[in-house]
Structure formats: C-alpha cells, structure tokens
Amino acid sequence: MSIFSSPAFEDHEGLHAFYDRPSGLKLLIAIHSTALGPAGGGVRMWPYPDDQAATDDALRLSRAMSHKNAMAGIELGGGKSVIIGDSRTDKTPAMFEALGRAVESLGGRYWAAEDVGVSPADMAHARTTTRFIAGLEGHPAASGDPSPVTAEGVKRGIELCARRTLGKSLAEIAVAIQGVGHVGALLAGKLADAGAKLVICDVGDAATSAVAARTGAKVVDPAAIFDVEADVFAPCALGGAISAETLPRLKARIVAGGANNQLADAVTGQALFDRGLIYAPDFVINGGGIINVAAEIRGIERGEAYDPAWVEAKVAAMIGTLGEVLDRSIAERRPADQIAVQMAKERIAAAKR
C-alpha cells in the first residue's frame, strides 16, 4: 500500500522519513496541517511490525493532532513523529540528538514533545540539536511534563460527563482505567482524591501495584477490564481500545479517557452512539497536554515566561467545547466523534481561508 492510498492519509502536507545509521534512528515525521500554526505533536517510540504500520500510525496520529489542536483553540497545526524501535532496549542519547537534527531540518514547521515510549529526558538530548522542542525544564517559558495537565483535563471531562449523564459527582461513581502509565496514573490519583472508586489494569505489574497502593484501586487483568462494572470506562493506553469486539462487553455508560484514537473506526463510534453510551471524543478531552506545550511554544516565541493562567483558561474552554459537542450530539442525533471532527475541520478550513 502506498502512502497516498492509506486510509490514514487525508490531505496531509508532508510525510518525512529520516534514517541515521550511527545511532540507528528510523524516524517518520508526519505533518497533517499548518493552517492554524506550526504543526505540534509528540514523538512516539514503538516496535512497529513493519514500515507500513509505522506510516499509518504517523498519518493517523498527526491528523488527530490537527483536530485536537483545533478543538483546544491553540495556534498549532497537527504533526506527529514515530520512531521505529523498542524504547526499553534501543534508546540512546545519540538517537535523540539525530532526531533533533531531523526536526531542525524542517525549519520550524514542526514542534516536538514527548509521547509514548519517550521521556522529557530523551527530548532534552534532542534539544541540543534544535530549538523546536517543547515540554522541557530549564528556561523561563518551560512547561515541564505535559501529562499532569492532560490528566487534569480528562478528570474534568469525566466529571462533566458524569454530572450530565448520571447526575452524579466524582465521589459517587466507579471508573475503570485501562492503562496507568504517565497520564493514567495521574488521572487515577486525581479521581481517587475526588472520592471515585477505581478499577485499573496495565501490562506492567509494577505500574498497577504502585497506583493501587496510592489510590486503593482494584487491579484486574488487562483482558478483563472491559467486563468491569463501572460508570465510566477510561481508555488511557494505546489506540483502538473500543472496537466491535470490546464494545458489547462494556458495562459503563460513559467512555472518557486520555488515550488517542480510542475508537477502532467510525463504525464503532456509530455503534457506541446507537447503544446509548456517552463518548467524550479523545481529541477533545485529552487536549490539556498540548495546551501546556502550546503555552511553552508561545512563551519561547514571544520571549515571555510560562503563563499558567493562560493554560487554565484554555483548559476551561476545552471542557466548555466538550459540553458543546455533547449538546450537539444529542440535538442532532449524531455520534459525538462525528460532531467533534466536523467542528475541528470547520475551524481548520476557516483558518485556511
């Protein structure tokens, strides 16, 4: 399959492939749109089975970033990087220095930050060879790890959905969290502090044990998380969690989490809607992290310090946008993911005009 015939290709502006023999870096940077501003999106490292899988993921994730950034109301377009490799065994400082040179070669059309398999420490090495890196410490505009802001936005989104759908506060609901990595663990802490009952899973026993010890969460096997009795199912791992196979198993009334591309396809979104479940579109509810990154980029470009009040205003507006999506879904009798994509595309098209 070619790039242009991939189902994930949708008027992308560019797909850039980079290879650095000394470090072993195999990198794809996909730029979906720069209509709203330079493309912004994280760097993901994953042992993709082949080049096509990596290509499809880069295209799909960069398109999702365009939608996410548009719905977050920030001046960034959509981009994403994927490194082909195992983050547990293949990472080196030289690899991320090479990544920085690749980002630098794009001349500011793309700003990178950390994502799955990549840490702020890794990105600090990339920062030595390009200035177009965000999410780091050590300068006045620094925003730090974006995960806490992502988790805060998801918590507020869950709170909104629970109040509107169930008439309950966070202290009155049970939440099943799939994945307790950076965002999932922070989300679990925030929900537990608010009184929610938690059931969690993760592929790593150490992660689940640590979160369970802090929050009192019940731990289940990853294969069993879809069958848990809960009010909210919160996907916080990799994409595609909600599919034709897993949707019928859900007991929750609400799907709201931090993962990207939570729905396997548009058909699943329609099926979720037809079953009467409430879905908080992932690229709306999980936009807190990119808002935080945008604040850093804004500060760097303006020569200003990081502005937490600007971030708070944008996160609050993001939750307002989620409410608008849910209202329109009910009024128009259409799935929330379709409404959100339409709104994002309209905002991008308006910027192009």
Coordinates of C-alpha atoms in Angstrom, one line a residue:
M1 CA 0.0 0.0 0.0
S2 CA 1.3 3.5 -0.9
I3 CA 1.2 6.5 1.4
F4 CA -1.5 8.2 -0.6
S5 CA -3.8 5.1 -0.6
S6 CA -3.5 4.6 3.1
P7 CA -6.9 5.0 4.9
A8 CA -5.0 7.3 7.3
F9 CA -3.9 9.8 4.6
E10 CA -6.2 12.8 4.5
D11 CA -4.7 15.8 2.7
H12 CA -1.5 15.6 4.7
E13 CA 1.0 18.3 3.9
G14 CA 4.0 16.0 4.2
L15 CA 5.5 12.8 5.5
H16 CA 9.2 12.9 6.1
A17 CA 11.4 9.9 6.6
F18 CA 14.8 10.1 8.3
Y19 CA 17.5 7.5 8.9
D20 CA 20.7 8.0 10.9
R21 CA 23.0 5.0 10.6
P22 CA 25.3 5.7 13.5
S23 CA 22.5 5.9 16.1
G24 CA 20.1 3.5 14.3
L25 CA 17.3 6.2 14.2
K26 CA 14.4 5.3 11.9
L27 CA 12.0 8.2 12.1
L28 CA 8.9 9.4 10.4
I29 CA 7.5 12.9 10.9
A30 CA 4.0 13.4 9.6
I31 CA 2.7 17.0 9.1
H32 CA -1.1 17.0 8.6
S33 CA -1.8 20.7 8.7
T34 CA -0.1 24.0 9.4
A35 CA -3.3 26.1 8.8
L36 CA -3.6 27.2 12.4
G37 CA 0.2 27.5 13.0
P38 CA 3.3 25.3 13.1
A39 CA 2.5 21.6 13.5
G40 CA 2.7 20.4 17.1
G41 CA 2.7 16.8 18.3
G42 CA 4.7 14.3 20.3
V43 CA 7.4 11.8 19.5
R44 CA 6.3 8.2 19.9
M45 CA 8.7 5.2 20.0
W46 CA 7.2 1.8 19.3
P47 CA 8.4 -1.6 17.9
Y48 CA 6.2 -1.4 14.8
P49 CA 6.0 -4.7 12.9
D50 CA 6.8 -3.1 9.6
D51 CA 7.2 0.3 7.9
Q52 CA 3.6 0.4 6.8
A53 CA 2.3 0.1 10.3
A54 CA 4.6 3.0 11.4
T55 CA 3.5 5.1 8.4
D56 CA -0.2 4.5 9.1
D57 CA 0.3 5.4 12.8
A58 CA 2.2 8.6 12.0
L59 CA -0.5 9.7 9.5
R60 CA -3.4 8.8 11.8
L61 CA -1.8 10.5 14.9
S62 CA -0.9 13.7 13.0
R63 CA -4.4 14.0 11.7
A64 CA -5.7 13.5 15.2
M65 CA -3.3 16.3 16.4
S66 CA -4.8 18.7 13.9
H67 CA -8.2 18.0 15.2
K68 CA -7.0 18.2 18.9
N69 CA -5.2 21.5 18.4
A70 CA -8.1 23.0 16.6
M71 CA -10.6 22.0 19.3
A72 CA -8.2 23.2 22.0
G73 CA -8.3 26.7 20.5
I74 CA -4.5 27.0 20.2
E75 CA -2.3 28.3 17.3
L76 CA -0.8 25.0 16.4
G77 CA -1.4 22.6 13.5
G78 CA -1.1 18.9 13.6
G79 CA 2.0 16.8 13.4
K80 CA 3.5 13.6 14.9
S81 CA 6.8 11.7 15.0
V82 CA 7.2 8.0 15.3
I83 CA 10.5 6.2 15.9
I84 CA 10.6 2.5 14.9
G85 CA 12.2 0.7 17.8
D86 CA 11.8 -0.7 21.3
S87 CA 12.0 2.1 23.8
R88 CA 13.1 -0.4 26.5
T89 CA 16.2 -1.5 24.7
D90 CA 17.0 0.7 21.7
K91 CA 17.1 4.3 23.1
T92 CA 20.4 6.2 23.2
P93 CA 21.3 9.9 23.6
A94 CA 22.7 9.8 20.1
M95 CA 19.4 8.7 18.7
F96 CA 17.6 11.7 20.1
E97 CA 20.4 14.1 19.0
A98 CA 19.8 12.8 15.5
L99 CA 16.0 13.3 16.0
G100 CA 16.7 16.9 16.9
R101 CA 18.7 17.4 13.7
A102 CA 15.7 15.9 11.7
V103 CA 13.3 18.3 13.4
E104 CA 15.6 21.2 12.8
S105 CA 15.8 20.4 9.1
L106 CA 12.0 21.2 8.9
G107 CA 12.7 24.9 9.7
G108 CA 10.1 25.4 12.4
R109 CA 7.2 23.8 10.6
Y110 CA 7.0 21.2 13.4
W111 CA 7.5 21.4 17.2
A112 CA 8.1 18.1 19.0
A113 CA 7.4 16.9 22.6
E114 CA 7.4 13.6 24.4
D115 CA 4.9 10.9 23.8
V116 CA 4.5 7.1 24.4
G117 CA 7.9 5.5 24.9
V118 CA 9.8 8.8 25.1
S119 CA 10.6 10.9 28.2
P120 CA 11.4 14.5 28.8
A121 CA 15.0 13.4 29.5
D122 CA 15.1 11.9 26.0
M123 CA 13.8 15.1 24.5
A124 CA 16.5 17.1 26.4
H125 CA 19.0 15.3 24.1
A126 CA 17.0 16.4 21.1
R127 CA 17.0 19.9 22.4
T128 CA 20.8 20.1 22.0
T129 CA 20.5 20.0 18.2
T130 CA 17.2 22.0 17.7
R131 CA 15.3 24.7 19.4
F132 CA 11.9 23.3 18.2
I133 CA 11.4 21.1 21.3
A134 CA 8.8 21.7 24.0
G135 CA 7.9 20.1 27.3
L136 CA 11.3 20.7 29.0
E137 CA 12.6 22.4 32.1
G138 CA 15.4 24.9 32.4
H139 CA 14.1 28.1 30.8
P140 CA 11.5 30.8 31.7
A141 CA 8.9 29.5 29.2
A142 CA 9.3 25.9 30.3
S143 CA 6.1 24.0 30.8
G144 CA 7.5 20.7 32.0
D145 CA 5.9 17.3 31.6
P146 CA 2.5 17.8 29.9
S147 CA 1.0 14.7 31.4
P148 CA -0.4 16.3 34.6
V149 CA -2.4 18.9 32.5
T150 CA -3.6 16.1 30.3
A151 CA -4.8 14.2 33.3
E152 CA -6.5 17.3 34.8
G153 CA -8.4 17.9 31.6
V154 CA -9.6 14.2 31.4
K155 CA -10.7 14.3 35.1
R156 CA -12.7 17.5 34.4
G157 CA -14.2 15.9 31.3
I158 CA -15.2 12.8 33.2
E159 CA -16.7 15.0 35.9
L160 CA -18.8 16.8 33.3
C161 CA -20.0 13.6 31.7
A162 CA -20.9 12.1 35.0
R163 CA -22.9 15.1 36.1
R164 CA -24.7 15.5 32.8
T165 CA -25.4 11.8 32.1
L166 CA -25.7 10.2 35.6
G167 CA -26.4 13.2 37.8
K168 CA -23.5 12.2 40.0
S169 CA -20.4 13.7 41.3
L170 CA -17.0 12.0 41.1
A171 CA -17.4 10.8 44.6
E172 CA -20.4 8.8 43.5
I173 CA -19.0 6.9 40.5
A174 CA -16.8 4.0 39.7
V175 CA -14.2 4.4 36.9
A176 CA -12.3 1.6 35.1
I177 CA -9.0 2.8 33.8
Q178 CA -7.2 0.9 31.1
G179 CA -3.5 1.8 31.3
V180 CA -1.8 3.5 34.2
G181 CA 1.2 5.0 32.5
H182 CA 2.0 8.7 32.8
V183 CA -1.5 10.0 32.2
G184 CA -3.4 7.1 33.5
A185 CA -1.6 7.0 36.9
L186 CA -2.0 10.8 37.3
L187 CA -5.7 10.5 36.4
A188 CA -6.2 7.7 38.9
G189 CA -4.7 9.9 41.7
K190 CA -6.9 12.8 40.8
L191 CA -10.1 10.7 40.7
A192 CA -9.2 8.9 43.9
D193 CA -8.7 12.3 45.6
A194 CA -12.2 13.2 44.5
G195 CA -13.6 10.1 46.0
A196 CA -14.2 7.9 42.9
K197 CA -13.9 4.1 43.2
L198 CA -11.3 2.8 40.7
V199 CA -10.6 -0.4 38.9
I200 CA -7.3 -0.4 36.9
C201 CA -5.2 -2.5 34.6
D202 CA -1.9 -2.3 32.8
V203 CA 0.5 -4.6 31.1
G204 CA 3.1 -3.8 33.7
D205 CA 2.6 -5.2 37.2
A206 CA 4.8 -2.6 38.9
A207 CA 2.7 0.2 37.5
T208 CA -0.6 -1.2 38.7
S209 CA 0.8 -2.1 42.1
A210 CA 2.1 1.4 42.7
V211 CA -1.1 3.1 41.6
A212 CA -3.2 0.6 43.6
A213 CA -1.1 1.3 46.7
R214 CA -1.7 5.0 46.4
T215 CA -5.3 5.0 45.4
G216 CA -6.9 1.9 46.8
A217 CA -7.8 0.8 43.2
K218 CA -8.8 -2.8 42.5
V219 CA -6.4 -4.4 39.9
V220 CA -7.7 -6.7 37.2
D221 CA -6.1 -8.4 34.2
P222 CA -5.9 -6.3 31.1
A223 CA -8.1 -8.7 29.3
A224 CA -10.8 -8.3 31.9
I225 CA -11.0 -4.5 32.1
F226 CA -13.8 -4.3 29.5
D227 CA -16.1 -6.5 31.7
V228 CA -15.8 -4.4 34.9
E229 CA -18.9 -3.0 36.4
A230 CA -18.3 0.8 36.3
D231 CA -19.9 4.0 35.4
V232 CA -17.0 5.2 33.3
F233 CA -14.6 3.4 31.1
A234 CA -11.4 5.4 30.7
P235 CA -9.0 4.2 27.9
C236 CA -5.5 5.5 28.8
A237 CA -3.3 3.1 26.9
L238 CA -2.8 2.8 23.1
G239 CA -5.5 3.5 20.5
G240 CA -8.3 1.3 19.2
A241 CA -9.5 0.1 22.6
I242 CA -13.2 0.4 21.7
S243 CA -13.9 -2.0 18.8
A244 CA -16.7 -4.3 17.5
E245 CA -15.3 -7.0 19.8
T246 CA -14.9 -4.9 23.0
L247 CA -17.9 -2.5 22.8
P248 CA -20.5 -5.2 23.6
R249 CA -18.6 -6.1 26.8
L250 CA -18.7 -2.6 28.3
K251 CA -20.9 -2.1 31.3
A252 CA -20.1 1.6 31.6
R253 CA -22.5 4.4 30.4
I254 CA -19.6 6.8 29.6
V255 CA -16.4 6.4 27.7
A256 CA -13.9 9.1 28.5
G257 CA -10.1 8.7 28.8
G258 CA -6.7 10.0 27.9
A259 CA -5.7 7.7 25.0
N260 CA -5.5 8.9 21.4
N261 CA -7.7 7.3 18.7
Q262 CA -9.8 5.3 21.2
L263 CA -12.3 4.2 18.6
A264 CA -11.2 1.4 16.2
D265 CA -13.1 3.1 13.4
A266 CA -16.0 5.4 12.6
V267 CA -18.4 2.4 12.5
T268 CA -17.5 1.8 16.2
G269 CA -18.4 5.4 17.0
Q270 CA -21.8 4.9 15.4
A271 CA -22.3 1.7 17.3
L272 CA -21.4 3.3 20.6
F273 CA -23.9 6.0 20.0
D274 CA -26.6 3.5 19.0
R275 CA -26.1 1.7 22.2
G276 CA -26.9 4.9 24.1
L277 CA -23.4 5.4 25.5
I278 CA -21.9 8.8 26.0
Y279 CA -18.5 9.3 24.4
A280 CA -16.1 12.2 25.2
P281 CA -14.1 12.4 21.9
D282 CA -10.5 11.7 22.8
F283 CA -9.0 14.6 20.9
V284 CA -11.3 17.0 22.8
I285 CA -11.0 15.7 26.3
N286 CA -7.2 14.9 26.3
G287 CA -6.1 18.3 24.9
G288 CA -4.7 19.6 28.2
G289 CA -1.1 18.4 27.5
I290 CA -0.9 20.0 24.1
I291 CA -2.3 23.2 25.6
N292 CA 0.5 23.1 28.1
V293 CA 3.0 22.6 25.3
A294 CA 1.5 25.4 23.4
A295 CA 2.0 27.7 26.3
E296 CA 5.7 26.9 26.3
I297 CA 6.0 27.5 22.5
R298 CA 4.1 30.7 22.9
G299 CA 6.5 31.9 25.6
I300 CA 9.6 30.9 23.6
E301 CA 8.3 32.7 20.5
R302 CA 7.4 35.8 22.5
G303 CA 10.3 35.8 24.8
E304 CA 7.9 35.5 27.8
A305 CA 7.7 33.2 30.8
Y306 CA 5.3 30.3 31.0
D307 CA 1.8 31.6 31.9
P308 CA -0.3 29.1 34.0
A309 CA -3.3 31.4 33.9
W310 CA -3.3 31.1 30.0
V311 CA -3.2 27.3 30.4
E312 CA -6.0 27.3 32.9
A313 CA -8.2 29.5 30.7
K314 CA -7.6 27.2 27.7
V315 CA -8.3 24.0 29.7
A316 CA -11.6 25.5 31.0
A317 CA -12.6 26.5 27.4
M318 CA -11.7 23.0 26.3
I319 CA -14.2 21.5 28.7
G320 CA -16.8 24.0 27.5
T321 CA -16.1 22.8 24.0
L322 CA -16.7 19.2 25.2
G323 CA -20.1 20.3 26.6
E324 CA -20.9 21.8 23.2
V325 CA -20.0 18.6 21.4
L326 CA -22.2 16.6 23.7
D327 CA -25.1 19.0 23.4
R328 CA -24.9 18.9 19.6
S329 CA -24.7 15.1 19.6
I330 CA -28.0 14.9 21.4
A331 CA -29.7 17.7 19.4
E332 CA -28.5 16.4 16.0
R333 CA -28.8 12.7 16.9
R334 CA -25.3 12.0 15.7
P335 CA -22.3 10.4 17.4
A336 CA -20.1 12.8 19.3
D337 CA -17.0 11.8 17.4
Q338 CA -18.6 12.9 14.2
I339 CA -19.7 16.2 15.6
A340 CA -16.2 16.9 17.0
V341 CA -14.4 16.0 13.7
Q342 CA -16.8 18.3 11.8
M343 CA -16.1 21.2 14.3
A344 CA -12.4 20.7 14.0
K345 CA -12.4 20.6 10.2
E346 CA -14.5 23.7 10.1
R347 CA -12.0 25.6 12.3
I348 CA -9.1 24.4 10.2
A349 CA -10.9 25.3 7.0
A350 CA -11.7 28.8 8.3
A351 CA -8.0 29.3 9.1
K352 CA -7.1 28.3 5.6
R353 CA -9.5 30.9 4.2

